[in-house]
């Protein structure tokens, strides 16, 4: 499930104001009574507001954690992958199937892999009503175990369908909203959106708690309650509120989501800690990287590359642009990029060549996901977690912001940011960007290759490199945490593509400990490229 993004609209409230607005909607058939006549079963109305939701999360954090109770776990266990795939939400039962929102909402069913119910609410004029689960919302086989669940069992998640007025697809044709969606929330606090190339890929999360912390299991807090705000007719965005709860934290979230070229999500969150956390990950992104042109085990798979993302992009508080190609390490690693008031970071899918993947799951169309910080995020680090994997079915990459201060019980945090689900970064630079990282045996062709020497070839491409006069070569600037460099030079890639250069060098290093490396190109005092960062894991 995945979309793309357009520039955010000027800030304006979508709450329906006053009795006149409510009456107008009722006259158009969009009242709670109309939803009930459509077949959706609604609970009693309760007053709702974001400030009150924050206070609810604060109070929740002061109480002992209670695991969301699953209805009939024995039944849910029988709704396995195959059984779950046969359960389909009826489009005619979608929330706002007839308006006022251009984007109807459909719901995911509970099952073996999604056992914790999420309470869904429709919000209208400051009043919230729960959408009560009923099996009549779903098509399912007569012998489906789901028929044994009680009324009101809850949902696993939800998704926004494409516009009823027809969002144009990749070929310019209007998409059928009943068959296409652009945002999906499903599982713990995970959510995904379509990029501008109309393909789902990596995921985002509300929060990451203690990923890759030795001696501690990672915690996955849940979005336990969701409120879907009824938009005005003709609205160009949707608003969703969420309550998050886990053993160590409670939180309140507001999402304002725009469907344009891709998807842009404006997110505001307030977090309250129940317990200490060793690694509190803000705006976490989760992806899959198995292998790429950089490193691949011999004959491990027939495809040249398999990954949802190929690198971590950074835009630091000092203005430096950097790119760190991803690794599939032999053991779990955590890398920290210290910063203060970062401008943004993201997991990118830069390689868009179809011939580099050669299969039908469209890795070349997977979205890149950029976190644009808002306000002062203070001191901390963008942390990158890389976990070994031997298949494409595992999400093994996490990138997130970790505040410098301690995350202790009783502490609170507030953050605002935008997520851009696009084909590329939303704020491009004229600097040459890293487009490939290639490794080989060190030394010179036609000679005996020395042991412990690795050759690196880094390709950069961008407007700043197009201005280099003929016959002039940029300077390669290198550094490493250990080891020594040799055979260092830069040259234009011999493909007649303007601004396409590569840096080549050998690294000699002993032992198997990781080596942290940096490289960029410059001419005099002028920086020509972003900084290539790499963690080399000696073979």
Coordinates of C-alpha atoms in Angstrom, one line a residue:
X1 CA 0.0 0.0 0.0
X2 CA 1.7 3.3 -1.0
X3 CA 1.2 6.9 -2.4
X4 CA 3.0 10.2 -3.1
X5 CA 3.2 13.9 -2.0
X6 CA 2.3 17.5 -2.8
X7 CA 3.2 20.6 -1.0
X8 CA 1.1 21.1 2.2
X9 CA -1.8 23.5 2.0
X10 CA -2.0 26.6 4.2
X11 CA -3.0 25.6 7.7
X12 CA -6.8 25.5 8.3
X13 CA -9.1 23.6 10.6
X14 CA -11.3 20.9 9.1
X15 CA -13.7 20.6 12.1
X16 CA -17.2 21.5 11.1
X17 CA -18.1 24.7 13.0
X18 CA -21.5 25.5 14.5
X19 CA -24.9 24.0 14.3
X20 CA -25.4 25.5 10.8
X21 CA -22.6 23.4 9.3
X22 CA -24.0 20.3 11.0
X23 CA -27.5 21.0 9.7
X24 CA -26.1 21.6 6.2
X25 CA -24.3 18.2 6.2
X26 CA -27.5 16.5 7.5
X27 CA -29.4 18.0 4.7
X28 CA -26.9 16.5 2.3
X29 CA -27.3 13.1 3.9
X30 CA -24.0 13.0 5.7
X31 CA -25.3 12.9 9.3
X32 CA -24.7 10.0 11.7
X33 CA -28.3 8.9 11.0
X34 CA -27.4 8.6 7.3
X35 CA -24.4 6.5 8.1
X36 CA -26.6 4.2 10.2
X37 CA -29.1 3.9 7.3
X38 CA -26.1 3.0 5.1
X39 CA -25.6 0.0 7.5
X40 CA -22.7 1.2 9.7
X41 CA -23.5 0.7 13.4
X42 CA -22.5 3.6 15.6
X43 CA -22.1 4.0 19.3
X44 CA -23.2 6.9 21.5
X45 CA -21.8 10.4 20.8
X46 CA -19.0 11.7 23.0
X47 CA -17.2 15.0 23.0
X48 CA -13.8 14.9 21.4
X49 CA -10.8 17.3 21.1
X50 CA -7.1 16.9 20.5
X51 CA -6.1 18.7 23.7
X52 CA -8.4 16.3 25.6
X53 CA -6.8 13.4 23.8
X54 CA -3.4 14.6 25.0
X55 CA -4.6 14.7 28.6
X56 CA -6.1 11.2 28.2
X57 CA -2.7 9.9 27.1
X58 CA -1.0 11.7 30.0
X59 CA -3.4 10.1 32.5
X60 CA -3.1 6.7 30.8
X61 CA 0.7 6.8 31.2
X62 CA 0.2 7.3 35.0
X63 CA -1.7 4.0 35.2
X64 CA -0.4 0.4 34.9
X65 CA -0.4 -0.8 31.3
X66 CA -3.2 -3.0 30.2
X67 CA -2.8 -5.2 27.1
X68 CA -5.7 -4.7 24.6
X69 CA -7.9 -7.7 25.0
X70 CA -8.5 -9.8 21.9
X71 CA -12.0 -11.1 21.3
X72 CA -11.9 -14.9 21.1
X73 CA -8.1 -15.6 20.6
X74 CA -9.0 -19.2 19.8
X75 CA -11.1 -18.0 16.8
X76 CA -8.5 -15.4 15.6
X77 CA -5.8 -18.1 15.6
X78 CA -7.8 -20.0 13.0
X79 CA -8.0 -16.9 10.7
X80 CA -4.6 -17.6 9.2
X81 CA -3.0 -16.0 6.1
X82 CA -5.3 -17.9 3.7
X83 CA -8.5 -17.4 5.7
X84 CA -7.7 -13.7 6.2
X85 CA -7.2 -13.2 2.5
X86 CA -10.7 -14.5 1.8
X87 CA -12.3 -11.8 4.0
X88 CA -13.0 -8.6 2.1
X89 CA -14.6 -5.3 3.2
X90 CA -17.7 -4.5 1.2
X91 CA -17.0 -1.2 -0.6
X92 CA -20.6 -0.1 -0.3
X93 CA -20.2 -0.2 3.5
X94 CA -17.2 2.2 3.4
X95 CA -17.3 5.2 5.6
X96 CA -18.1 8.2 3.4
X97 CA -18.8 5.9 0.4
X98 CA -21.3 8.6 -0.7
X99 CA -19.4 11.6 0.7
X100 CA -18.7 14.2 2.0
X101 CA -15.1 13.0 1.9
X102 CA -13.6 12.4 -1.5
X103 CA -11.7 9.5 0.1
X104 CA -13.9 6.7 1.5
X105 CA -12.5 4.6 4.4
X106 CA -12.5 0.8 4.5
X107 CA -11.4 -1.4 7.4
X108 CA -9.2 -4.4 7.9
X109 CA -10.4 -7.6 9.7
X110 CA -8.8 -9.1 12.7
X111 CA -6.9 -12.4 12.3
X112 CA -4.0 -14.5 13.5
X113 CA -1.4 -11.8 12.8
X114 CA -3.5 -8.8 13.9
X115 CA -5.3 -9.9 17.1
X116 CA -5.4 -6.6 19.0
X117 CA -8.6 -4.7 18.2
X118 CA -8.5 -1.0 17.2
X119 CA -11.5 1.0 18.2
X120 CA -12.6 3.2 15.2
X121 CA -14.6 6.4 15.5
X122 CA -16.1 8.8 13.2
X123 CA -15.7 12.4 14.3
X124 CA -18.3 15.1 13.3
X125 CA -18.6 18.6 14.7
X126 CA -16.6 17.7 17.8
X127 CA -18.7 14.6 18.5
X128 CA -17.2 11.1 18.2
X129 CA -19.2 7.9 17.7
X130 CA -17.6 4.5 17.6
X131 CA -18.0 2.4 14.4
X132 CA -19.1 -0.9 15.9
X133 CA -17.8 -4.0 14.2
X134 CA -20.3 -6.3 12.5
X135 CA -19.6 -9.2 10.2
X136 CA -22.1 -7.9 7.7
X137 CA -19.5 -5.3 6.7
X138 CA -17.3 -8.1 5.2
X139 CA -17.6 -10.6 2.4
X140 CA -16.4 -14.0 3.8
X141 CA -16.9 -17.7 3.1
X142 CA -19.8 -19.4 4.8
X143 CA -17.4 -21.5 6.9
X144 CA -15.0 -18.7 7.8
X145 CA -13.9 -18.7 11.5
X146 CA -14.6 -14.9 11.5
X147 CA -18.3 -15.6 11.7
X148 CA -17.8 -16.8 15.2
X149 CA -16.6 -13.4 16.5
X150 CA -19.0 -11.4 18.6
X151 CA -20.6 -8.2 17.4
X152 CA -18.3 -5.3 18.4
X153 CA -15.1 -7.3 18.2
X154 CA -13.2 -4.4 16.6
X155 CA -11.1 -3.9 13.6
X156 CA -7.4 -4.5 12.8
X157 CA -6.9 -1.2 11.0
X158 CA -8.1 1.0 8.2
X159 CA -7.2 2.6 4.9
X160 CA -8.2 5.5 2.8
X161 CA -9.4 4.6 -0.7
X162 CA -8.5 6.7 -3.8
X163 CA -10.8 9.7 -4.6
X164 CA -14.4 8.9 -5.6
X165 CA -13.9 11.6 -8.3
X166 CA -11.0 9.6 -9.8
X167 CA -7.4 10.2 -8.9
X168 CA -5.3 9.8 -12.1
X169 CA -3.1 6.8 -12.2
X170 CA 0.4 6.4 -13.7
X171 CA -1.1 6.3 -17.2
X172 CA -3.4 9.3 -16.5
X173 CA -6.5 7.2 -16.2
X174 CA -8.8 7.6 -13.2
X175 CA -8.4 5.0 -10.5
X176 CA -11.4 3.0 -9.3
X177 CA -11.6 4.0 -5.6
X178 CA -13.1 0.6 -4.7
X179 CA -9.9 -1.2 -5.9
X180 CA -7.2 1.3 -5.0
X181 CA -6.1 2.9 -1.7
X182 CA -3.4 5.4 -0.8
X183 CA -2.9 5.2 3.0
X184 CA -3.1 2.1 5.3
X185 CA -2.8 1.8 9.1
X186 CA -2.3 -1.9 10.1
X187 CA -0.5 -3.6 13.0
X188 CA 0.9 -1.9 16.2
X189 CA 1.6 1.7 15.2
X190 CA 2.6 0.9 11.6
X191 CA 1.3 2.8 8.6
X192 CA 2.2 3.1 4.9
X193 CA 1.4 5.4 2.0
X194 CA 1.6 5.2 -1.8
X195 CA 4.4 7.1 -3.4
X196 CA 4.2 9.1 -6.6
X197 CA 5.0 5.9 -8.6
X198 CA 1.9 4.2 -7.3
X199 CA 3.5 1.5 -5.3
X200 CA 3.6 0.6 -1.6
X201 CA 7.0 -0.2 0.0
X202 CA 8.5 0.8 3.3
X203 CA 6.5 1.7 6.5
X204 CA 6.5 4.4 9.1
X205 CA 5.6 3.9 12.8
X206 CA 4.2 6.1 15.5
X207 CA 7.1 5.3 17.8
X208 CA 10.0 2.8 18.2
X209 CA 10.9 1.7 21.8
X210 CA 14.2 -0.1 22.4
X211 CA 15.0 -1.5 19.0
X212 CA 18.3 -3.4 19.0
X213 CA 19.0 -2.9 22.7
X214 CA 21.0 -5.7 24.2
X215 CA 19.2 -7.7 26.8
X216 CA 15.8 -6.0 26.1
X217 CA 13.1 -7.0 23.8
X218 CA 11.9 -4.4 21.4
X219 CA 8.5 -2.9 22.4
X220 CA 5.8 -2.3 19.9
X221 CA 3.1 0.1 21.3
X222 CA -0.3 0.0 19.6
X223 CA -2.6 2.6 18.2
X224 CA -5.6 1.4 20.3
X225 CA -8.1 4.0 19.2
X226 CA -8.6 6.0 16.0
X227 CA -10.8 9.0 15.2
X228 CA -11.6 9.8 11.6
X229 CA -12.6 13.4 11.2
X230 CA -15.5 14.1 8.8
X231 CA -14.2 16.5 6.1
X232 CA -16.1 19.3 4.5
X233 CA -17.2 18.6 0.9
X234 CA -14.3 19.4 -1.4
X235 CA -11.7 19.1 1.3
X236 CA -8.1 18.5 0.0
X237 CA -6.8 16.6 3.0
X238 CA -8.0 14.2 5.7
X239 CA -7.4 14.4 9.5
X240 CA -6.9 11.3 11.7
X241 CA -6.3 11.2 15.5
X242 CA -4.8 8.2 17.3
X243 CA -4.2 7.1 20.9
X244 CA -1.1 5.1 21.4
X245 CA -0.4 2.8 24.3
X246 CA 2.4 0.3 25.3
X247 CA 4.1 -1.0 28.4
X248 CA 6.5 2.0 28.5
X249 CA 4.6 4.9 26.8
X250 CA 1.2 6.5 26.0
X251 CA 0.8 9.1 23.3
X252 CA -1.6 11.3 21.3
X253 CA -1.2 11.8 17.6
X254 CA -2.8 14.0 14.9
X255 CA -2.3 13.2 11.2
X256 CA -3.2 15.6 8.5
X257 CA -2.7 13.8 5.2
X258 CA -2.6 15.2 1.6
X259 CA -3.0 13.1 -1.5
X260 CA -1.3 14.8 -4.4
X261 CA 1.7 13.8 -6.5
X262 CA 2.5 11.5 -3.7
X263 CA 1.4 11.7 0.0
X264 CA 2.4 14.3 2.6
X265 CA 1.5 13.7 6.3
X266 CA 1.7 16.5 8.8
X267 CA 2.1 14.8 12.2
X268 CA 1.9 16.2 15.7
X269 CA 2.5 14.0 18.7
X270 CA 2.6 14.2 22.5
X271 CA 4.3 11.3 24.4
X272 CA 4.3 10.4 28.0
X273 CA 6.6 7.7 29.5
X274 CA 5.3 5.0 31.9
X275 CA 8.8 3.4 32.1
X276 CA 12.4 4.2 31.3
X277 CA 13.4 3.6 27.6
X278 CA 17.0 3.0 26.5
X279 CA 16.3 4.0 22.9
X280 CA 13.3 6.1 22.1
X281 CA 12.9 6.4 18.4
X282 CA 11.0 9.4 17.0
X283 CA 9.5 9.3 13.5
X284 CA 10.8 5.8 12.9
X285 CA 11.0 4.4 9.4
X286 CA 11.1 0.7 8.7
X287 CA 12.3 -0.9 5.5
X288 CA 13.8 -3.9 3.8
X289 CA 17.3 -4.2 2.4
X290 CA 18.6 -7.7 1.3
X291 CA 21.3 -6.9 -1.2
X292 CA 22.2 -4.5 -4.0
X293 CA 25.0 -3.8 -6.5
X294 CA 27.3 -3.0 -3.6
X295 CA 27.4 -6.5 -2.1
X296 CA 25.7 -9.8 -2.9
X297 CA 26.5 -13.3 -1.9
X298 CA 27.2 -15.6 -5.0
X299 CA 24.1 -17.0 -6.5
X300 CA 22.0 -16.2 -3.4
X301 CA 19.1 -15.1 -5.8
X302 CA 18.7 -14.7 -9.5
X303 CA 17.8 -11.0 -9.3
X304 CA 20.5 -8.3 -9.5
X305 CA 19.1 -6.3 -6.5
X306 CA 16.3 -6.8 -3.9
X307 CA 15.5 -3.9 -1.6
X308 CA 12.7 -1.4 -0.7
X309 CA 15.3 1.2 0.2
X310 CA 19.0 1.5 -0.7
X311 CA 20.3 4.3 1.6
X312 CA 19.8 6.8 4.4
X313 CA 19.8 10.5 3.4
X314 CA 20.7 13.2 5.9
X315 CA 20.3 17.0 6.0
X316 CA 22.0 18.1 9.1
X317 CA 21.4 21.2 11.3
X318 CA 24.7 22.7 9.9
X319 CA 23.4 22.2 6.3
X320 CA 25.5 19.2 5.3
X321 CA 24.0 16.7 2.9
X322 CA 25.0 13.1 3.3
X323 CA 24.1 9.7 2.1
X324 CA 24.8 6.3 3.7
X325 CA 24.3 3.2 1.6
X326 CA 22.6 0.4 3.5
X327 CA 24.2 -2.8 4.6
X328 CA 22.9 -6.3 5.3
X329 CA 25.4 -7.1 8.1
X330 CA 26.3 -10.4 9.6
X331 CA 25.2 -9.2 13.0
X332 CA 22.8 -6.4 14.2
X333 CA 24.5 -3.0 14.1
X334 CA 23.4 0.4 15.3
X335 CA 25.0 3.6 13.8
X336 CA 24.5 7.1 15.2
X337 CA 24.8 10.3 13.3
X338 CA 25.0 13.0 16.0
X339 CA 23.2 16.3 15.2
X340 CA 21.4 19.3 16.6
X341 CA 18.2 20.7 15.1
X342 CA 18.3 18.4 12.0
X343 CA 16.5 19.6 8.9
X344 CA 15.5 16.1 7.9
X345 CA 16.4 12.5 7.1
X346 CA 14.9 9.7 5.1
X347 CA 15.2 6.2 3.7
X348 CA 15.6 6.5 0.0
X349 CA 15.1 4.2 -3.0
X350 CA 17.4 6.0 -5.5
X351 CA 17.9 3.2 -8.0
X352 CA 15.0 3.3 -10.4
X353 CA 16.3 1.1 -13.2
X354 CA 13.8 -1.7 -14.0
X355 CA 16.7 -3.9 -15.2
X356 CA 18.4 -3.7 -11.8
X357 CA 15.5 -5.8 -10.3
X358 CA 14.0 -7.9 -13.1
X359 CA 10.8 -9.1 -11.3
X360 CA 7.2 -8.2 -11.1
X361 CA 6.9 -6.7 -7.6
X362 CA 8.1 -3.3 -8.7
X363 CA 11.0 -2.5 -6.4
X364 CA 12.0 0.2 -8.8
X365 CA 8.7 2.0 -8.0
X366 CA 8.9 1.7 -4.1
X367 CA 8.6 5.1 -2.5
X368 CA 11.3 7.1 -0.7
X369 CA 10.2 8.5 2.7
X370 CA 11.6 11.8 4.0
X371 CA 11.1 13.2 7.5
X372 CA 10.9 17.0 7.5
X373 CA 11.4 18.2 11.0
X374 CA 9.4 21.1 12.3
X375 CA 10.3 23.3 15.2
X376 CA 13.6 22.8 17.2
X377 CA 14.3 19.1 17.8
X378 CA 17.3 19.9 19.9
X379 CA 20.3 17.6 20.3
X380 CA 20.3 13.9 19.5
X381 CA 21.1 11.6 16.7
X382 CA 19.7 10.0 13.6
X383 CA 20.2 6.3 14.4
X384 CA 20.3 3.5 11.8
X385 CA 19.6 -0.1 12.8
X386 CA 20.6 -2.8 10.4
X387 CA 19.6 -6.4 11.1
X388 CA 20.8 -9.5 9.2
X389 CA 18.3 -11.0 6.7
X390 CA 18.5 -13.9 4.2
X391 CA 15.2 -13.1 2.5
X392 CA 13.0 -10.2 1.3
X393 CA 10.1 -11.0 3.6
X394 CA 11.8 -9.3 6.7
X395 CA 11.9 -5.6 7.5
X396 CA 15.5 -5.4 8.7
X397 CA 16.2 -1.6 8.5
X398 CA 15.1 1.1 11.0
X399 CA 16.0 4.8 10.8
X400 CA 14.8 7.2 13.5
X401 CA 15.6 10.3 15.6
X402 CA 16.8 9.6 19.2
X403 CA 16.8 12.6 21.5
X404 CA 20.0 13.2 23.5
X405 CA 18.3 13.5 26.9
X406 CA 17.3 10.4 28.9
X407 CA 13.9 8.9 28.3
X408 CA 12.8 8.3 31.9
X409 CA 9.5 7.4 33.4
X410 CA 7.4 10.5 34.0
X411 CA 9.1 12.4 31.1
X412 CA 7.1 13.9 28.2
X413 CA 8.0 14.8 24.7
X414 CA 6.3 16.7 21.9
X415 CA 7.3 16.7 18.2
X416 CA 6.0 18.0 14.9
X417 CA 7.1 16.8 11.5
X418 CA 6.1 16.0 7.9
X419 CA 6.4 12.7 6.1
X420 CA 6.9 13.0 2.4
X421 CA 6.2 9.7 0.5
X422 CA 7.7 10.4 -2.9
X423 CA 10.1 9.1 -5.6
X424 CA 12.9 11.3 -4.3
X425 CA 13.8 13.8 -1.6
X426 CA 11.3 16.7 -1.5
X427 CA 14.1 19.4 -1.2
X428 CA 16.6 18.6 -3.9
X429 CA 20.2 19.9 -3.9
X430 CA 22.4 20.9 -6.8
X431 CA 25.2 18.9 -5.3
X432 CA 26.3 15.7 -6.9
X433 CA 24.5 12.8 -5.2
X434 CA 25.6 9.3 -4.5
X435 CA 24.0 7.0 -7.2
X436 CA 26.1 3.8 -6.8
X437 CA 28.6 2.2 -4.4
X438 CA 30.7 -0.7 -5.8
X439 CA 33.2 -2.9 -4.1
X440 CA 35.9 -5.1 -5.5
X441 CA 39.4 -6.6 -4.9
X442 CA 42.1 -4.0 -4.3
X443 CA 45.3 -3.6 -6.3
X444 CA 45.8 -3.2 -10.0
X445 CA 44.4 -5.4 -12.8
X446 CA 46.9 -8.0 -14.1
X447 CA 48.8 -8.2 -10.8
X448 CA 48.5 -10.4 -7.8
X449 CA 45.8 -8.8 -5.6
X450 CA 47.0 -8.0 -2.1
X451 CA 45.1 -9.5 0.9
X452 CA 43.2 -7.2 3.2
X453 CA 42.8 -4.5 0.5
X454 CA 39.4 -3.5 -0.8
X455 CA 38.7 -1.3 -3.8
X456 CA 35.8 1.2 -3.7
X457 CA 34.1 2.9 -6.6
X458 CA 31.6 5.7 -5.7
X459 CA 29.5 7.3 -8.4
X460 CA 28.2 10.8 -8.0
X461 CA 25.8 12.7 -10.3
X462 CA 24.3 16.2 -10.2
X463 CA 24.3 19.8 -11.5
X464 CA 27.3 20.9 -9.5
X465 CA 29.5 18.4 -11.3
X466 CA 28.3 19.6 -14.7
X467 CA 30.2 22.9 -14.3
X468 CA 33.7 21.3 -14.0
X469 CA 35.9 22.6 -16.9
X470 CA 37.1 20.1 -19.5
X471 CA 40.4 18.5 -18.4
X472 CA 40.0 19.4 -14.7
X473 CA 39.4 16.7 -12.1
X474 CA 37.8 17.3 -8.7
X475 CA 39.6 16.5 -5.5
X476 CA 38.6 13.3 -3.6
X477 CA 38.4 14.1 0.1
X478 CA 38.6 10.9 2.2
X479 CA 38.7 9.9 5.9
X480 CA 38.3 6.6 7.8
X481 CA 38.1 5.5 11.4
X482 CA 41.0 3.2 10.7
X483 CA 43.1 1.8 7.9
X484 CA 44.9 3.6 5.0
X485 CA 44.0 4.7 1.5
X486 CA 45.9 4.3 -1.8
X487 CA 45.3 4.6 -5.6
X488 CA 43.0 7.6 -5.0
X489 CA 41.6 9.4 -8.1
X490 CA 38.4 10.8 -9.7
X491 CA 37.3 10.5 -13.3
X492 CA 34.2 11.2 -15.3
X493 CA 32.1 8.1 -15.9
X494 CA 32.7 7.2 -19.6
X495 CA 29.0 7.2 -20.5
X496 CA 28.6 10.8 -21.9
X497 CA 26.2 11.7 -19.1
X498 CA 27.0 15.3 -18.0
X499 CA 27.8 15.6 -14.3
X500 CA 28.4 11.9 -13.7
X501 CA 31.7 11.3 -11.9
X502 CA 33.2 8.6 -9.8
X503 CA 35.8 8.4 -7.0
X504 CA 38.0 5.4 -6.8
X505 CA 40.4 4.3 -4.0
X506 CA 41.8 1.3 -2.2
X507 CA 41.4 0.7 1.6
X508 CA 43.9 -1.4 3.5
X509 CA 42.7 -2.5 6.9
X510 CA 43.4 -5.4 9.3
X511 CA 40.9 -7.3 11.4
X512 CA 37.2 -7.6 11.1
X513 CA 35.9 -4.6 13.1
X514 CA 33.7 -2.1 11.1
X515 CA 35.4 0.9 9.4
X516 CA 33.5 4.2 9.3
X517 CA 34.3 6.1 6.1
X518 CA 33.6 9.5 4.5
X519 CA 34.1 10.8 1.0
X520 CA 33.1 13.8 -1.1
X521 CA 34.4 15.7 -4.1
X522 CA 35.4 19.4 -4.1
X523 CA 37.1 21.9 -6.4
X524 CA 39.3 24.3 -4.5
X525 CA 37.1 25.3 -1.5
X526 CA 33.8 24.5 -3.3
X527 CA 32.1 21.3 -2.2
X528 CA 30.7 19.6 -5.3
X529 CA 28.9 16.6 -3.8
X530 CA 27.0 15.3 -0.8
X531 CA 29.1 13.3 1.7
X532 CA 29.2 9.6 1.1
X533 CA 29.1 7.8 4.5
X534 CA 29.8 4.1 4.7
X535 CA 30.3 1.4 7.3
X536 CA 32.6 -1.1 5.7
X537 CA 32.4 -4.6 7.2
X538 CA 35.7 -6.4 6.3
X539 CA 35.1 -9.8 4.8

